[in-house]
PDB file of C-alpha atoms and ligand atoms in Angstrom:
ATOM      1  CA  MET I   1     -12.830  79.357  22.946  1.00  0.00           C
ATOM      2  CA  LYS I   2     -13.823  79.007  19.300  1.00  0.00           C
ATOM      3  CA  ILE I   3     -14.615  82.331  17.710  1.00  0.00           C
ATOM      4  CA  ILE I   4     -15.805  83.254  14.217  1.00  0.00           C
ATOM      5  CA  LEU I   5     -15.643  86.817  12.900  1.00  0.00           C
ATOM      6  CA  MET I   6     -18.030  87.759  10.102  1.00  0.00           C
ATOM      7  CA  GLY I   7     -18.495  91.033   8.293  1.00  0.00           C
ATOM      8  CA  PRO I   8     -18.394  92.643   4.878  1.00  0.00           C
ATOM      9  CA  PRO I   9     -15.185  93.844   3.208  1.00  0.00           C
ATOM     10  CA  GLY I  10     -14.098  97.099   4.840  1.00  0.00           C
ATOM     11  CA  SER I  11     -15.707  96.280   8.209  1.00  0.00           C
ATOM     12  CA  GLY I  12     -12.300  96.059   9.899  1.00  0.00           C
ATOM     13  CA  LYS I  13     -12.660  92.521  11.248  1.00  0.00           C
ATOM     14  CA  GLY I  14      -9.231  91.573   9.905  1.00  0.00           C
ATOM     15  CA  THR I  15      -7.443  94.075  12.146  1.00  0.00           C
ATOM     16  CA  GLN I  16      -9.461  92.927  15.177  1.00  0.00           C
ATOM     17  CA  ALA I  17      -8.882  89.189  14.614  1.00  0.00           C
ATOM     18  CA  SER I  18      -5.286  89.028  15.853  1.00  0.00           C
ATOM     19  CA  HIS I  19      -6.060  91.392  18.745  1.00  0.00           C
ATOM     20  CA  ILE I  20      -8.859  89.253  20.157  1.00  0.00           C
ATOM     21  CA  ALA I  21      -6.871  86.062  19.504  1.00  0.00           C
ATOM     22  CA  GLY I  22      -4.057  87.519  21.612  1.00  0.00           C
ATOM     23  CA  ILE I  23      -6.411  88.308  24.478  1.00  0.00           C
ATOM     24  CA  VAL I  24      -8.056  84.885  24.423  1.00  0.00           C
ATOM     25  CA  GLY I  25      -4.682  83.176  23.941  1.00  0.00           C
ATOM     26  CA  VAL I  26      -5.386  81.296  20.706  1.00  0.00           C
ATOM     27  CA  ASP I  27      -4.250  81.494  17.058  1.00  0.00           C
ATOM     28  CA  SER I  28      -6.156  83.442  14.433  1.00  0.00           C
ATOM     29  CA  VAL I  29      -6.365  82.798  10.715  1.00  0.00           C
ATOM     30  CA  SER I  30      -8.272  84.216   7.760  1.00  0.00           C
ATOM     31  CA  SER I  31      -9.584  82.232   4.833  1.00  0.00           C
ATOM     32  CA  GLY I  32      -7.283  84.366   2.663  1.00  0.00           C
ATOM     33  CA  ASP I  33      -4.237  83.334   4.751  1.00  0.00           C
ATOM     34  CA  LEU I  34      -5.114  79.669   4.278  1.00  0.00           C
ATOM     35  CA  PHE I  35      -5.482  80.097   0.521  1.00  0.00           C
ATOM     36  CA  ARG I  36      -2.154  81.880   0.174  1.00  0.00           C
ATOM     37  CA  ASP I  37      -0.470  79.310   2.407  1.00  0.00           C
ATOM     38  CA  ASN I  38      -1.811  76.291   0.501  1.00  0.00           C
ATOM     39  CA  LEU I  39      -1.004  77.884  -2.859  1.00  0.00           C
ATOM     40  CA  SER I  40       2.566  78.827  -1.930  1.00  0.00           C
ATOM     41  CA  LYS I  41       3.302  75.377  -0.454  1.00  0.00           C
ATOM     42  CA  ASN I  42       1.730  73.620  -3.449  1.00  0.00           C
ATOM     43  CA  THR I  43      -0.334  71.352  -1.199  1.00  0.00           C
ATOM     44  CA  GLU I  44      -2.847  69.019  -2.819  1.00  0.00           C
ATOM     45  CA  LEU I  45      -5.631  71.454  -1.918  1.00  0.00           C
ATOM     46  CA  GLY I  46      -3.574  74.394  -3.126  1.00  0.00           C
ATOM     47  CA  LEU I  47      -3.054  72.786  -6.527  1.00  0.00           C
ATOM     48  CA  LEU I  48      -6.738  71.909  -6.722  1.00  0.00           C
ATOM     49  CA  ALA I  49      -7.716  75.497  -5.903  1.00  0.00           C
ATOM     50  CA  LYS I  50      -5.241  76.770  -8.490  1.00  0.00           C
ATOM     51  CA  SER I  51      -6.771  74.578 -11.209  1.00  0.00           C
ATOM     52  CA  PHE I  52     -10.129  76.332 -10.718  1.00  0.00           C
ATOM     53  CA  MET I  53      -8.640  79.804 -10.430  1.00  0.00           C
ATOM     54  CA  GLU I  54      -6.669  79.349 -13.655  1.00  0.00           C
ATOM     55  CA  LYS I  55      -9.899  78.599 -15.472  1.00  0.00           C
ATOM     56  CA  GLY I  56     -11.388  81.741 -13.940  1.00  0.00           C
ATOM     57  CA  GLU I  57     -13.848  79.674 -11.904  1.00  0.00           C
ATOM     58  CA  TYR I  58     -14.838  79.927  -8.262  1.00  0.00           C
ATOM     59  CA  VAL I  59     -13.054  77.540  -5.936  1.00  0.00           C
ATOM     60  CA  PRO I  60     -15.740  75.055  -4.772  1.00  0.00           C
ATOM     61  CA  ASP I  61     -16.904  75.088  -1.156  1.00  0.00           C
ATOM     62  CA  ASP I  62     -15.435  71.637  -0.482  1.00  0.00           C
ATOM     63  CA  VAL I  63     -11.896  72.834  -1.193  1.00  0.00           C
ATOM     64  CA  THR I  64     -12.231  75.819   1.140  1.00  0.00           C
ATOM     65  CA  ILE I  65     -13.855  73.633   3.802  1.00  0.00           C
ATOM     66  CA  ASP I  66     -10.998  71.103   3.647  1.00  0.00           C
ATOM     67  CA  MET I  67      -8.377  73.851   3.992  1.00  0.00           C
ATOM     68  CA  VAL I  68     -10.053  75.204   7.115  1.00  0.00           C
ATOM     69  CA  MET I  69     -10.655  71.727   8.587  1.00  0.00           C
ATOM     70  CA  ASN I  70      -6.974  70.802   8.142  1.00  0.00           C
ATOM     71  CA  TRP I  71      -6.006  73.933  10.041  1.00  0.00           C
ATOM     72  CA  ILE I  72      -8.500  73.232  12.834  1.00  0.00           C
ATOM     73  CA  GLU I  73      -7.199  69.656  13.111  1.00  0.00           C
ATOM     74  CA  GLU I  74      -3.694  70.837  14.002  1.00  0.00           C
ATOM     75  CA  PRO I  75      -3.211  69.865  17.673  1.00  0.00           C
ATOM     76  CA  LYS I  76      -2.343  73.418  18.748  1.00  0.00           C
ATOM     77  CA  HIS I  77      -5.764  74.616  17.569  1.00  0.00           C
ATOM     78  CA  SER I  78      -7.761  72.016  19.497  1.00  0.00           C
ATOM     79  CA  ALA I  79      -8.265  74.350  22.469  1.00  0.00           C
ATOM     80  CA  GLY I  80      -9.643  77.203  20.395  1.00  0.00           C
ATOM     81  CA  PHE I  81      -9.117  79.692  17.591  1.00  0.00           C
ATOM     82  CA  VAL I  82     -10.311  82.821  15.855  1.00  0.00           C
ATOM     83  CA  ILE I  83     -11.327  82.437  12.196  1.00  0.00           C
ATOM     84  CA  ASP I  84     -11.928  85.490  10.050  1.00  0.00           C
ATOM     85  CA  GLY I  85     -13.897  85.221   6.802  1.00  0.00           C
ATOM     86  CA  PHE I  86     -15.156  81.641   7.139  1.00  0.00           C
ATOM     87  CA  PRO I  87     -17.847  80.308   6.888  1.00  0.00           C
ATOM     88  CA  ARG I  88     -19.214  82.383   4.037  1.00  0.00           C
ATOM     89  CA  THR I  89     -21.875  79.974   2.813  1.00  0.00           C
ATOM     90  CA  LEU I  90     -24.469  77.834   4.564  1.00  0.00           C
ATOM     91  CA  LYS I  91     -22.711  74.682   3.393  1.00  0.00           C
ATOM     92  CA  GLN I  92     -19.469  75.893   5.010  1.00  0.00           C
ATOM     93  CA  ALA I  93     -21.289  76.771   8.235  1.00  0.00           C
ATOM     94  CA  LYS I  94     -22.876  73.335   8.502  1.00  0.00           C
ATOM     95  CA  ALA I  95     -19.563  71.607   7.778  1.00  0.00           C
ATOM     96  CA  LEU I  96     -17.906  73.619  10.528  1.00  0.00           C
ATOM     97  CA  ASP I  97     -20.634  72.833  13.058  1.00  0.00           C
ATOM     98  CA  GLU I  98     -20.482  69.150  12.223  1.00  0.00           C
ATOM     99  CA  LYS I  99     -16.726  69.177  12.669  1.00  0.00           C
ATOM    100  CA  LEU I 100     -16.964  70.839  16.074  1.00  0.00           C
ATOM    101  CA  LEU I 101     -19.956  68.821  17.268  1.00  0.00           C
ATOM    102  CA  GLU I 102     -17.990  66.736  19.771  1.00  0.00           C
ATOM    103  CA  SER I 103     -16.140  69.714  21.218  1.00  0.00           C
ATOM    104  CA  GLY I 104     -19.313  71.740  21.736  1.00  0.00           C
ATOM    105  CA  GLY I 105     -19.497  73.747  18.508  1.00  0.00           C
ATOM    106  CA  VAL I 106     -18.605  77.376  17.869  1.00  0.00           C
ATOM    107  CA  ASP I 107     -18.703  79.462  21.057  1.00  0.00           C
ATOM    108  CA  ARG I 108     -19.219  82.880  19.547  1.00  0.00           C
ATOM    109  CA  VAL I 109     -19.945  84.284  16.092  1.00  0.00           C
ATOM    110  CA  VAL I 110     -19.399  88.030  15.937  1.00  0.00           C
ATOM    111  CA  PHE I 111     -20.892  90.019  13.065  1.00  0.00           C
ATOM    112  CA  PHE I 112     -19.279  93.398  12.296  1.00  0.00           C
ATOM    113  CA  ASP I 113     -22.142  95.730  11.388  1.00  0.00           C
ATOM    114  CA  VAL I 114     -21.357  98.808   9.294  1.00  0.00           C
ATOM    115  CA  PRO I 115     -23.891 100.852   7.272  1.00  0.00           C
ATOM    116  CA  GLU I 116     -23.434 100.340   3.548  1.00  0.00           C
ATOM    117  CA  GLU I 117     -22.696 104.006   2.855  1.00  0.00           C
ATOM    118  CA  ASP I 118     -19.819 103.970   5.371  1.00  0.00           C
ATOM    119  CA  LEU I 119     -18.361 100.897   3.713  1.00  0.00           C
ATOM    120  CA  VAL I 120     -18.644 102.486   0.280  1.00  0.00           C
ATOM    121  CA  ARG I 121     -16.792 105.569   1.540  1.00  0.00           C
ATOM    122  CA  ARG I 122     -14.064 103.414   3.115  1.00  0.00           C
ATOM    123  CA  LEU I 123     -13.644 101.114   0.129  1.00  0.00           C
ATOM    124  CA  SER I 124     -13.967 103.598  -2.700  1.00  0.00           C
ATOM    125  CA  GLY I 125     -11.651 106.247  -1.251  1.00  0.00           C
ATOM    126  CA  ARG I 126      -8.422 104.889  -2.692  1.00  0.00           C
ATOM    127  CA  LEU I 127      -6.588 107.020  -5.247  1.00  0.00           C
ATOM    128  CA  ILE I 128      -3.372 106.045  -7.008  1.00  0.00           C
ATOM    129  CA  CYS I 129      -0.730 108.194  -8.680  1.00  0.00           C
ATOM    130  CA  SER I 130      -0.739 107.670 -12.414  1.00  0.00           C
ATOM    131  CA  SER I 131       3.068 107.823 -12.625  1.00  0.00           C
ATOM    132  CA  CYS I 132       4.696 106.636  -9.360  1.00  0.00           C
ATOM    133  CA  GLN I 133       1.721 104.491  -8.169  1.00  0.00           C
ATOM    134  CA  THR I 134       1.764 105.932  -4.620  1.00  0.00           C
ATOM    135  CA  PRO I 135      -1.595 105.132  -2.970  1.00  0.00           C
ATOM    136  CA  PHE I 136      -3.686 107.794  -1.172  1.00  0.00           C
ATOM    137  CA  HIS I 137      -7.100 107.657   0.478  1.00  0.00           C
ATOM    138  CA  LYS I 138      -9.705 110.430   0.356  1.00  0.00           C
ATOM    139  CA  MET I 139     -10.504 109.953   4.082  1.00  0.00           C
ATOM    140  CA  PHE I 140      -7.502 108.313   5.719  1.00  0.00           C
ATOM    141  CA  SER I 141      -4.488 109.700   3.835  1.00  0.00           C
ATOM    142  CA  PRO I 142      -5.570 112.478   1.501  1.00  0.00           C
ATOM    143  CA  PRO I 143      -2.987 114.142  -0.765  1.00  0.00           C
ATOM    144  CA  LYS I 144      -1.938 117.669   0.276  1.00  0.00           C
ATOM    145  CA  GLU I 145      -3.294 119.075  -2.962  1.00  0.00           C
ATOM    146  CA  GLU I 146      -6.507 117.678  -4.396  1.00  0.00           C
ATOM    147  CA  ASN I 147      -5.990 114.980  -7.027  1.00  0.00           C
ATOM    148  CA  CYS I 148      -2.266 115.639  -7.046  1.00  0.00           C
ATOM    149  CA  CYS I 149       0.520 113.212  -5.965  1.00  0.00           C
ATOM    150  CA  ASP I 150       2.551 114.402  -2.931  1.00  0.00           C
ATOM    151  CA  ASN I 151       5.620 112.628  -4.314  1.00  0.00           C
ATOM    152  CA  CYS I 152       5.796 113.601  -7.963  1.00  0.00           C
ATOM    153  CA  GLY I 153       2.916 116.039  -8.516  1.00  0.00           C
ATOM    154  CA  ASP I 154       1.268 113.893 -11.158  1.00  0.00           C
ATOM    155  CA  VAL I 155      -2.483 113.320 -11.375  1.00  0.00           C
ATOM    156  CA  LEU I 156      -4.230 110.682  -9.226  1.00  0.00           C
ATOM    157  CA  TYR I 157      -6.750 108.165 -10.556  1.00  0.00           C
ATOM    158  CA  GLN I 158      -9.250 105.670  -9.173  1.00  0.00           C
ATOM    159  CA  ARG I 159      -8.934 101.984 -10.035  1.00  0.00           C
ATOM    160  CA  GLU I 160     -11.945 100.367 -11.724  1.00  0.00           C
ATOM    161  CA  ASP I 161     -12.390  97.987  -8.712  1.00  0.00           C
ATOM    162  CA  ASP I 162     -12.598 100.950  -6.319  1.00  0.00           C
ATOM    163  CA  ARG I 163     -15.429 102.767  -8.106  1.00  0.00           C
ATOM    164  CA  PRO I 164     -18.462 103.244  -5.797  1.00  0.00           C
ATOM    165  CA  ASP I 165     -20.847 101.256  -8.010  1.00  0.00           C
ATOM    166  CA  VAL I 166     -18.391  98.340  -8.250  1.00  0.00           C
ATOM    167  CA  VAL I 167     -17.824  98.440  -4.470  1.00  0.00           C
ATOM    168  CA  ARG I 168     -21.562  98.521  -3.837  1.00  0.00           C
ATOM    169  CA  ASN I 169     -22.068  95.508  -6.059  1.00  0.00           C
ATOM    170  CA  ARG I 170     -19.339  93.591  -4.162  1.00  0.00           C
ATOM    171  CA  LEU I 171     -21.117  94.406  -0.884  1.00  0.00           C
ATOM    172  CA  HIS I 172     -24.456  93.188  -2.238  1.00  0.00           C
ATOM    173  CA  VAL I 173     -22.862  89.910  -3.312  1.00  0.00           C
ATOM    174  CA  TYR I 174     -21.445  89.526   0.207  1.00  0.00           C
ATOM    175  CA  THR I 175     -24.809  90.175   1.867  1.00  0.00           C
ATOM    176  CA  ARG I 176     -26.661  87.815  -0.446  1.00  0.00           C
ATOM    177  CA  GLU I 177     -24.118  85.066   0.162  1.00  0.00           C
ATOM    178  CA  THR I 178     -23.836  85.405   3.942  1.00  0.00           C
ATOM    179  CA  GLU I 179     -27.451  86.155   4.922  1.00  0.00           C
ATOM    180  CA  PRO I 180     -28.286  82.433   5.273  1.00  0.00           C
ATOM    181  CA  VAL I 181     -25.147  81.976   7.423  1.00  0.00           C
ATOM    182  CA  VAL I 182     -26.173  84.825   9.736  1.00  0.00           C
ATOM    183  CA  ASP I 183     -29.699  83.367  10.005  1.00  0.00           C
ATOM    184  CA  TYR I 184     -28.218  79.964  10.758  1.00  0.00           C
ATOM    185  CA  PHE I 185     -26.048  81.152  13.654  1.00  0.00           C
ATOM    186  CA  GLU I 186     -28.846  83.383  14.906  1.00  0.00           C
ATOM    187  CA  LYS I 187     -31.032  80.287  15.250  1.00  0.00           C
ATOM    188  CA  VAL I 188     -28.207  78.393  16.963  1.00  0.00           C
ATOM    189  CA  GLY I 189     -28.081  81.342  19.354  1.00  0.00           C
ATOM    190  CA  ASN I 190     -24.372  82.189  19.387  1.00  0.00           C
ATOM    191  CA  LEU I 191     -24.388  85.204  17.050  1.00  0.00           C
ATOM    192  CA  ARG I 192     -23.674  88.693  18.399  1.00  0.00           C
ATOM    193  CA  ARG I 193     -23.636  91.896  16.362  1.00  0.00           C
ATOM    194  CA  ILE I 194     -21.306  94.766  17.138  1.00  0.00           C
ATOM    195  CA  ASP I 195     -21.358  98.310  15.754  1.00  0.00           C
ATOM    196  CA  ALA I 196     -18.182  98.366  13.682  1.00  0.00           C
ATOM    197  CA  SER I 197     -18.808 101.855  12.298  1.00  0.00           C
ATOM    198  CA  LEU I 198     -17.253 103.315  15.477  1.00  0.00           C
ATOM    199  CA  ALA I 199     -13.587 104.132  16.091  1.00  0.00           C
ATOM    200  CA  ILE I 200     -11.172 101.175  16.225  1.00  0.00           C
ATOM    201  CA  ASN I 201     -10.748 101.226  20.029  1.00  0.00           C
ATOM    202  CA  LYS I 202     -14.541 101.316  20.561  1.00  0.00           C
ATOM    203  CA  VAL I 203     -14.995  98.351  18.220  1.00  0.00           C
ATOM    204  CA  ARG I 204     -12.237  96.558  20.117  1.00  0.00           C
ATOM    205  CA  GLU I 205     -14.051  97.141  23.414  1.00  0.00           C
ATOM    206  CA  SER I 206     -17.392  95.827  22.163  1.00  0.00           C
ATOM    207  CA  LEU I 207     -15.646  92.817  20.644  1.00  0.00           C
ATOM    208  CA  GLU I 208     -14.002  91.994  23.976  1.00  0.00           C
ATOM    209  CA  GLU I 209     -17.358  92.364  25.670  1.00  0.00           C
ATOM    210  CA  VAL I 210     -19.274  89.946  23.442  1.00  0.00           C
ATOM    211  CA  VAL I 211     -16.469  87.377  23.567  1.00  0.00           C
ATOM    212  CA  ARG I 212     -16.160  87.439  27.345  1.00  0.00           C
TER     213      ARG I 212
HETATM  214 ZN1  LIG H   1       3.359 110.183  -7.988  1.00  0.00          ZN
END
């Protein structure tokens, strides 16, 4: 069973990846895991990726593709896997399909649907204490007193990256980038959408259903 999980930041696919992998009995990996792994082990691909990142440039598709392909080629992943956050571009999607051509391609691509406003609330809710750096969240772990740190009583602030307009922009970039990938898998016929705005256990149930 070869499963791909797609969805914008904040859609919760990361927490569901290892769960569904456990049920299906395969390994799961995220593109972020593979980057960290290659960077920390100083692999050829890791060093290549680093050279772009140090210049403040995007890591080219080919480098990401090779990292994922190396992982897929490991014998223990030949029977199946769950990949979270890849492919993100049409080029990556085509490379993946080509790679899996002989073994029948991707079995299921699951897209985690969440309305933009929900995502903005989830992703822009983080508040940090200006002295002890303790993180809070407006929805999930609010401070006892508004804008006041539970630990030291100092004032809380919002990081620049967490501002609603910055978050919204990040989401638009994601949608623009992945729309062609969604269209591609929709044409192939293996894409399923699930409502990921629901509670975690509901999302888990619908994920199990579309993978079955
Ligand atoms: Zn504090």
